[in-house]
GROMACS .gro file of C-alpha atoms in nm:
model
  136
    1MET     CA    1  -0.283   4.257  -1.082
    2LEU     CA    2  -0.323   3.966  -0.844
    3PHE     CA    3  -0.605   3.821  -1.061
    4SER     CA    4  -0.403   3.842  -1.377
    5LYS     CA    5  -0.109   3.670  -1.206
    6ALA     CA    6  -0.336   3.394  -1.081
    7LEU     CA    7  -0.487   3.351  -1.428
    8ALA     CA    8  -0.141   3.335  -1.583
    9PHE     CA    9  -0.039   3.069  -1.327
   10LEU     CA   10  -0.353   2.865  -1.398
   11LYS     CA   11  -0.289   2.874  -1.769
   12LYS     CA   12   0.072   2.782  -1.728
   13GLU     CA   13   0.008   2.497  -1.481
   14ARG     CA   14  -0.329   2.386  -1.629
   15GLU     CA   15  -0.212   2.028  -1.691
   16LEU     CA   16  -0.062   1.976  -1.349
   17ILE     CA   17  -0.370   2.130  -1.176
   18LEU     CA   18  -0.610   1.911  -1.376
   19TYR     CA   19  -0.397   1.602  -1.312
   20GLY     CA   20  -0.415   1.682  -0.943
   21ILE     CA   21  -0.794   1.728  -0.951
   22PHE     CA   22  -0.864   1.406  -1.146
   23GLY     CA   23  -0.590   1.230  -0.954
   24VAL     CA   24  -0.778   1.311  -0.637
   25GLY     CA   25  -1.094   1.178  -0.800
   26SER     CA   26  -0.921   0.856  -0.902
   27THR     CA   27  -0.765   0.826  -0.556
   28VAL     CA   28  -1.100   0.873  -0.385
   29ILE     CA   29  -1.256   0.611  -0.610
   30ASN     CA   30  -0.963   0.373  -0.536
   31ILE     CA   31  -0.980   0.420  -0.161
   32ALA     CA   32  -1.360   0.417  -0.142
   33VAL     CA   33  -1.396   0.097  -0.341
   34PHE     CA   34  -1.108  -0.063  -0.144
   35HIS     CA   35  -1.270   0.037   0.182
   36LEU     CA   36  -1.611  -0.095   0.068
   37CYS     CA   37  -1.458  -0.424  -0.040
   38GLY     CA   38  -1.298  -0.457   0.306
   39HIS     CA   39  -1.622  -0.371   0.476
   40LEU     CA   40  -1.786  -0.647   0.269
   41GLY     CA   41  -1.520  -0.896   0.386
   42VAL     CA   42  -1.323  -0.912   0.064
   43ALA     CA   43  -0.957  -1.008   0.127
   44LEU     CA   44  -0.676  -0.754   0.086
   45VAL     CA   45  -0.540  -0.840  -0.260
   46PRO     CA   46  -0.876  -0.889  -0.436
   47SER     CA   47  -0.995  -0.562  -0.274
   48ASN     CA   48  -0.690  -0.386  -0.413
   49ILE     CA   49  -0.749  -0.522  -0.764
   50ILE     CA   50  -1.120  -0.439  -0.768
   51ALA     CA   51  -1.045  -0.085  -0.652
   52TRP     CA   52  -0.768  -0.052  -0.910
   53PHE     CA   53  -1.005  -0.147  -1.190
   54PHE     CA   54  -1.253   0.132  -1.107
   55ALA     CA   55  -0.977   0.390  -1.056
   56PHE     CA   56  -0.804   0.279  -1.380
   57ALA     CA   57  -1.117   0.335  -1.594
   58PHE     CA   58  -1.177   0.678  -1.446
   59ALA     CA   59  -0.810   0.778  -1.473
   60PHE     CA   60  -0.770   0.671  -1.837
   61ILE     CA   61  -1.077   0.856  -1.959
   62THR     CA   62  -1.001   1.177  -1.770
   63ASN     CA   63  -0.628   1.175  -1.840
   64LYS     CA   64  -0.678   1.117  -2.212
   65ALA     CA   65  -0.967   1.353  -2.274
   66ILE     CA   66  -0.919   1.631  -2.020
   67VAL     CA   67  -0.571   1.644  -1.860
   68PHE     CA   68  -0.348   1.572  -2.155
   69GLN     CA   69  -0.611   1.652  -2.422
   70SER     CA   70  -0.517   1.359  -2.638
   71LYS     CA   71  -0.748   1.353  -2.934
   72GLY     CA   72  -0.909   1.054  -3.106
   73TRP     CA   73  -1.047   0.735  -2.967
   74ARG     CA   74  -1.054   0.520  -3.279
   75ASN     CA   75  -0.699   0.528  -3.422
   76ARG     CA   76  -0.369   0.360  -3.360
   77ALA     CA   77  -0.247   0.639  -3.138
   78ALA     CA   78  -0.541   0.582  -2.903
   79LEU     CA   79  -0.472   0.209  -2.899
   80ARG     CA   80  -0.104   0.274  -2.820
   81GLU     CA   81  -0.204   0.514  -2.543
   82PHE     CA   82  -0.439   0.264  -2.393
   83ALA     CA   83  -0.187  -0.018  -2.412
   84SER     CA   84   0.086   0.204  -2.260
   85PHE     CA   85  -0.147   0.333  -1.990
   86LEU     CA   86  -0.261  -0.021  -1.909
   87ALA     CA   87   0.098  -0.148  -1.890
   88VAL     CA   88   0.212   0.129  -1.659
   89ARG     CA   89  -0.100   0.099  -1.441
   90LEU     CA   90  -0.052  -0.277  -1.416
   91PHE     CA   91   0.307  -0.207  -1.301
   92THR     CA   92   0.180   0.040  -1.039
   93LEU     CA   93  -0.094  -0.209  -0.937
   94ALA     CA   94   0.178  -0.461  -0.865
   95LEU     CA   95   0.374  -0.196  -0.677
   96ASP     CA   96   0.062  -0.097  -0.493
   97THR     CA   97  -0.024  -0.461  -0.400
   98VAL     CA   98   0.327  -0.544  -0.283
   99LEU     CA   99   0.344  -0.230  -0.069
  100MET     CA  100  -0.001  -0.306   0.072
  101VAL     CA  101   0.092  -0.663   0.165
  102VAL     CA  102   0.416  -0.539   0.325
  103LEU     CA  103   0.241  -0.266   0.523
  104VAL     CA  104  -0.078  -0.451   0.625
  105GLU     CA  105   0.024  -0.813   0.657
  106TRP     CA  106   0.388  -0.790   0.754
  107LEU     CA  107   0.410  -0.456   0.944
  108LEU     CA  108   0.052  -0.466   1.066
  109VAL     CA  109  -0.033  -0.111   0.963
  110ASP     CA  110  -0.407  -0.026   0.934
  111ARG     CA  111  -0.553  -0.119   0.590
  112LEU     CA  112  -0.705   0.220   0.516
  113LEU     CA  113  -0.398   0.422   0.632
  114SER     CA  114  -0.176   0.192   0.423
  115LYS     CA  115  -0.396   0.246   0.117
  116ILE     CA  116  -0.370   0.626   0.155
  117VAL     CA  117   0.011   0.623   0.192
  118VAL     CA  118   0.061   0.376  -0.094
  119ASN     CA  119  -0.165   0.589  -0.321
  120LEU     CA  120   0.070   0.887  -0.275
  121VAL     CA  121   0.363   0.680  -0.415
  122VAL     CA  122   0.147   0.547  -0.701
  123ILE     CA  123   0.018   0.895  -0.794
  124LEU     CA  124   0.375   1.027  -0.835
  125VAL     CA  125   0.488   0.733  -1.051
  126ASN     CA  126   0.173   0.749  -1.266
  127TYR     CA  127   0.205   1.124  -1.328
  128VAL     CA  128   0.567   1.108  -1.438
  129VAL     CA  129   0.510   0.812  -1.671
  130SER     CA  130   0.182   0.953  -1.813
  131LYS     CA  131   0.333   1.295  -1.883
  132PHE     CA  132   0.661   1.184  -2.038
  133PHE     CA  133   0.580   0.853  -2.200
  134ILE     CA  134   0.211   0.795  -2.264
  135PHE     CA  135   0.037   1.125  -2.350
  136LYS     CA  136   0.339   1.313  -2.472
   0.00000   0.00000   0.00000
């Protein structure tokens, strides 16, 4: 009984669960690369952009292929998805960067702590836009 309820829940919430799993993966990549860049002496904004690039690539591939199961990589729909995904992620990169500058440089919050907090905001925005506008 409990197993069948759990299975029904997993089937019903498959997309959200997978988005969470791969979102964690993307977030870990983002934070790890950001932290590595900081450790190597890369400034705040370039670190953020480099980390974004790696997280973006991982997120697009996993969101398209696994989370939202959008088919086809060589058609107009795929190009539209990529362009939309890129536009939204560039917007959230700008949001991420502004929030990081405010937290780290103006409010003097720790870089790594700021990155974690800002990523929570970015994850929420990215999910809503991906679900309802990009991979619909």
